[in-house]
Amino acid sequence: MTMPTVPTTRAERQLTAGWFQRLAWVLLVWVSLGFLVWVPFLYVAVRRGLSSDWVAFGSFALYECLILPWAVMTPDGDGDAFFGIAILVTLLTGTVLLLSAVFDKKIPAAQPAYGAPMAPQGQPYQQGYPYGR
């Protein structure tokens, strides 16, 4: 059995989020110290399905696959400066993307132009006839 496919438009692929949701995703990234930075990008990639979203998710997942062994292999002592810089850059990059670039802005509803005729809104009476039938 085949199911008919319906072409998707750009409006169907939009993913809007309020500031509370954006800040919640950023909080997840910062509380996990960047180890869960891939989670919000997976959410966006699954919801929208755009290739750019999957690339962003893939890059953060690759970061995770590289940073975990690096964290285990760091010697005891002063620590690795490059490791700390990599984590800070990832935290800031994830924060900037989540707050500004990942989620779409809400599009306001189109307002009719001033003086444009309005569509009938379920008026049961004919135009020009003051007494209903």
PDB file of C-alpha atoms in Angstrom:
ATOM      1  CA  MET A   1       0.000   0.000   0.000  1.00  0.00           C
ATOM      2  CA  THR A   2       1.429   3.335  -0.973  1.00  0.00           C
ATOM      3  CA  MET A   3       0.614   6.569   0.729  1.00  0.00           C
ATOM      4  CA  PRO A   4       0.339   9.749  -1.288  1.00  0.00           C
ATOM      5  CA  THR A   5       3.053  12.225  -0.533  1.00  0.00           C
ATOM      6  CA  VAL A   6       2.167  15.815   0.017  1.00  0.00           C
ATOM      7  CA  PRO A   7       4.834  18.345  -0.896  1.00  0.00           C
ATOM      8  CA  THR A   8       5.872  20.375   2.103  1.00  0.00           C
ATOM      9  CA  THR A   9       6.128  24.104   1.943  1.00  0.00           C
ATOM     10  CA  ARG A  10       8.485  26.401   3.829  1.00  0.00           C
ATOM     11  CA  ALA A  11       5.678  27.357   6.222  1.00  0.00           C
ATOM     12  CA  GLU A  12       5.267  23.733   7.303  1.00  0.00           C
ATOM     13  CA  ARG A  13       8.981  23.397   8.056  1.00  0.00           C
ATOM     14  CA  GLN A  14       9.160  26.394  10.366  1.00  0.00           C
ATOM     15  CA  LEU A  15       9.891  25.798  14.019  1.00  0.00           C
ATOM     16  CA  THR A  16       9.126  28.784  16.194  1.00  0.00           C
ATOM     17  CA  ALA A  17      10.065  28.964  19.842  1.00  0.00           C
ATOM     18  CA  GLY A  18       9.517  31.553  22.509  1.00  0.00           C
ATOM     19  CA  TRP A  19      12.268  32.929  24.695  1.00  0.00           C
ATOM     20  CA  PHE A  20      11.434  30.527  27.527  1.00  0.00           C
ATOM     21  CA  GLN A  21      12.027  27.488  25.308  1.00  0.00           C
ATOM     22  CA  ARG A  22      15.227  28.967  23.886  1.00  0.00           C
ATOM     23  CA  LEU A  23      16.568  29.716  27.362  1.00  0.00           C
ATOM     24  CA  ALA A  24      15.647  26.205  28.526  1.00  0.00           C
ATOM     25  CA  TRP A  25      17.732  24.683  25.717  1.00  0.00           C
ATOM     26  CA  VAL A  26      20.644  27.021  26.548  1.00  0.00           C
ATOM     27  CA  LEU A  27      20.347  26.079  30.212  1.00  0.00           C
ATOM     28  CA  LEU A  28      20.600  22.383  29.269  1.00  0.00           C
ATOM     29  CA  VAL A  29      23.772  23.100  27.300  1.00  0.00           C
ATOM     30  CA  TRP A  30      25.425  25.084  30.114  1.00  0.00           C
ATOM     31  CA  VAL A  31      24.364  22.816  32.998  1.00  0.00           C
ATOM     32  CA  SER A  32      25.776  19.780  31.184  1.00  0.00           C
ATOM     33  CA  LEU A  33      29.032  21.707  30.540  1.00  0.00           C
ATOM     34  CA  GLY A  34      28.580  21.231  26.801  1.00  0.00           C
ATOM     35  CA  PHE A  35      28.301  17.454  26.874  1.00  0.00           C
ATOM     36  CA  LEU A  36      24.616  17.595  25.830  1.00  0.00           C
ATOM     37  CA  VAL A  37      24.979  20.385  23.270  1.00  0.00           C
ATOM     38  CA  TRP A  38      23.847  17.993  20.521  1.00  0.00           C
ATOM     39  CA  VAL A  39      20.381  17.396  22.073  1.00  0.00           C
ATOM     40  CA  PRO A  40      18.651  20.671  21.030  1.00  0.00           C
ATOM     41  CA  PHE A  41      20.090  20.406  17.541  1.00  0.00           C
ATOM     42  CA  LEU A  42      18.777  16.839  17.203  1.00  0.00           C
ATOM     43  CA  TYR A  43      15.339  18.122  18.281  1.00  0.00           C
ATOM     44  CA  VAL A  44      15.404  20.860  15.642  1.00  0.00           C
ATOM     45  CA  ALA A  45      16.706  18.524  12.922  1.00  0.00           C
ATOM     46  CA  VAL A  46      13.984  15.958  13.569  1.00  0.00           C
ATOM     47  CA  ARG A  47      11.222  18.569  13.733  1.00  0.00           C
ATOM     48  CA  ARG A  48      12.203  20.563  10.632  1.00  0.00           C
ATOM     49  CA  GLY A  49      14.160  18.017   8.607  1.00  0.00           C
ATOM     50  CA  LEU A  50      16.330  20.566   6.821  1.00  0.00           C
ATOM     51  CA  SER A  51      19.800  19.509   5.709  1.00  0.00           C
ATOM     52  CA  SER A  52      21.403  22.495   7.447  1.00  0.00           C
ATOM     53  CA  ASP A  53      19.871  21.367  10.738  1.00  0.00           C
ATOM     54  CA  TRP A  54      21.255  17.863  10.257  1.00  0.00           C
ATOM     55  CA  VAL A  55      24.705  19.313   9.507  1.00  0.00           C
ATOM     56  CA  ALA A  56      24.593  21.348  12.725  1.00  0.00           C
ATOM     57  CA  PHE A  57      23.547  18.257  14.677  1.00  0.00           C
ATOM     58  CA  GLY A  58      26.275  16.183  13.019  1.00  0.00           C
ATOM     59  CA  SER A  59      28.960  18.710  13.842  1.00  0.00           C
ATOM     60  CA  PHE A  60      27.977  18.851  17.505  1.00  0.00           C
ATOM     61  CA  ALA A  61      27.709  15.039  17.652  1.00  0.00           C
ATOM     62  CA  LEU A  62      31.210  14.775  16.139  1.00  0.00           C
ATOM     63  CA  TYR A  63      32.415  17.261  18.747  1.00  0.00           C
ATOM     64  CA  GLU A  64      30.940  14.999  21.427  1.00  0.00           C
ATOM     65  CA  CYS A  65      32.650  11.912  19.993  1.00  0.00           C
ATOM     66  CA  LEU A  66      36.000  13.716  20.036  1.00  0.00           C
ATOM     67  CA  ILE A  67      35.707  15.557  23.346  1.00  0.00           C
ATOM     68  CA  LEU A  68      34.807  12.544  25.513  1.00  0.00           C
ATOM     69  CA  PRO A  69      37.991  10.566  24.778  1.00  0.00           C
ATOM     70  CA  TRP A  70      39.984  13.795  25.044  1.00  0.00           C
ATOM     71  CA  ALA A  71      38.509  14.414  28.509  1.00  0.00           C
ATOM     72  CA  VAL A  72      39.479  10.907  29.633  1.00  0.00           C
ATOM     73  CA  MET A  73      43.014  11.127  28.234  1.00  0.00           C
ATOM     74  CA  THR A  74      43.924  14.500  29.814  1.00  0.00           C
ATOM     75  CA  PRO A  75      46.708  14.093  32.352  1.00  0.00           C
ATOM     76  CA  ASP A  76      46.137  14.820  36.018  1.00  0.00           C
ATOM     77  CA  GLY A  77      47.546  18.153  37.043  1.00  0.00           C
ATOM     78  CA  ASP A  78      47.030  21.598  35.603  1.00  0.00           C
ATOM     79  CA  GLY A  79      44.767  20.353  32.831  1.00  0.00           C
ATOM     80  CA  ASP A  80      44.740  21.044  29.136  1.00  0.00           C
ATOM     81  CA  ALA A  81      44.270  24.654  28.044  1.00  0.00           C
ATOM     82  CA  PHE A  82      43.082  23.662  24.576  1.00  0.00           C
ATOM     83  CA  PHE A  83      40.451  21.392  26.114  1.00  0.00           C
ATOM     84  CA  GLY A  84      39.078  24.282  28.174  1.00  0.00           C
ATOM     85  CA  ILE A  85      39.091  26.627  25.191  1.00  0.00           C
ATOM     86  CA  ALA A  86      37.294  24.013  23.049  1.00  0.00           C
ATOM     87  CA  ILE A  87      34.558  23.625  25.679  1.00  0.00           C
ATOM     88  CA  LEU A  88      34.110  27.404  26.070  1.00  0.00           C
ATOM     89  CA  VAL A  89      33.952  27.956  22.304  1.00  0.00           C
ATOM     90  CA  THR A  90      31.398  25.161  21.973  1.00  0.00           C
ATOM     91  CA  LEU A  91      29.270  26.567  24.810  1.00  0.00           C
ATOM     92  CA  LEU A  92      29.293  30.043  23.282  1.00  0.00           C
ATOM     93  CA  THR A  93      28.619  28.744  19.758  1.00  0.00           C
ATOM     94  CA  GLY A  94      25.705  26.622  20.934  1.00  0.00           C
ATOM     95  CA  THR A  95      24.293  29.533  22.938  1.00  0.00           C
ATOM     96  CA  VAL A  96      24.473  31.975  20.033  1.00  0.00           C
ATOM     97  CA  LEU A  97      22.923  29.479  17.614  1.00  0.00           C
ATOM     98  CA  LEU A  98      20.112  28.535  19.983  1.00  0.00           C
ATOM     99  CA  LEU A  99      19.233  32.128  20.859  1.00  0.00           C
ATOM    100  CA  SER A 100      19.448  33.657  17.408  1.00  0.00           C
ATOM    101  CA  ALA A 101      19.767  31.329  14.431  1.00  0.00           C
ATOM    102  CA  VAL A 102      18.164  27.931  15.027  1.00  0.00           C
ATOM    103  CA  PHE A 103      14.518  28.775  15.658  1.00  0.00           C
ATOM    104  CA  ASP A 104      12.429  30.739  13.169  1.00  0.00           C
ATOM    105  CA  LYS A 105      10.897  34.075  13.998  1.00  0.00           C
ATOM    106  CA  LYS A 106       7.139  34.197  14.341  1.00  0.00           C
ATOM    107  CA  ILE A 107       5.516  35.587  11.211  1.00  0.00           C
ATOM    108  CA  PRO A 108       2.665  37.974  11.988  1.00  0.00           C
ATOM    109  CA  ALA A 109      -0.655  37.366  10.295  1.00  0.00           C
ATOM    110  CA  ALA A 110      -1.175  39.376   7.133  1.00  0.00           C
ATOM    111  CA  GLN A 111      -3.352  42.432   7.674  1.00  0.00           C
ATOM    112  CA  PRO A 112      -5.620  43.613   4.858  1.00  0.00           C
ATOM    113  CA  ALA A 113      -4.636  46.885   3.242  1.00  0.00           C
ATOM    114  CA  TYR A 114      -6.502  49.986   4.342  1.00  0.00           C
ATOM    115  CA  GLY A 115      -9.625  50.378   2.227  1.00  0.00           C
ATOM    116  CA  ALA A 116      -9.483  46.848   0.817  1.00  0.00           C
ATOM    117  CA  PRO A 117     -12.828  45.079   0.669  1.00  0.00           C
ATOM    118  CA  MET A 118     -13.350  42.664   3.527  1.00  0.00           C
ATOM    119  CA  ALA A 119     -14.374  39.065   2.920  1.00  0.00           C
ATOM    120  CA  PRO A 120     -17.896  38.214   4.079  1.00  0.00           C
ATOM    121  CA  GLN A 121     -17.884  36.820   7.585  1.00  0.00           C
ATOM    122  CA  GLY A 122     -20.898  34.586   7.583  1.00  0.00           C
ATOM    123  CA  GLN A 123     -23.558  37.268   7.179  1.00  0.00           C
ATOM    124  CA  PRO A 124     -26.891  35.538   6.597  1.00  0.00           C
ATOM    125  CA  TYR A 125     -28.514  38.549   4.940  1.00  0.00           C
ATOM    126  CA  GLN A 126     -28.015  39.904   1.470  1.00  0.00           C
ATOM    127  CA  GLN A 127     -26.125  43.123   0.969  1.00  0.00           C
ATOM    128  CA  GLY A 128     -28.440  46.117   0.631  1.00  0.00           C
ATOM    129  CA  TYR A 129     -31.509  44.427   2.073  1.00  0.00           C
ATOM    130  CA  PRO A 130     -32.005  45.657   5.636  1.00  0.00           C
ATOM    131  CA  TYR A 131     -34.689  43.132   6.588  1.00  0.00           C
ATOM    132  CA  GLY A 132     -33.657  39.497   6.725  1.00  0.00           C
ATOM    133  CA  ARG A 133     -35.582  36.670   5.147  1.00  0.00           C
TER     134      ARG A 133
END
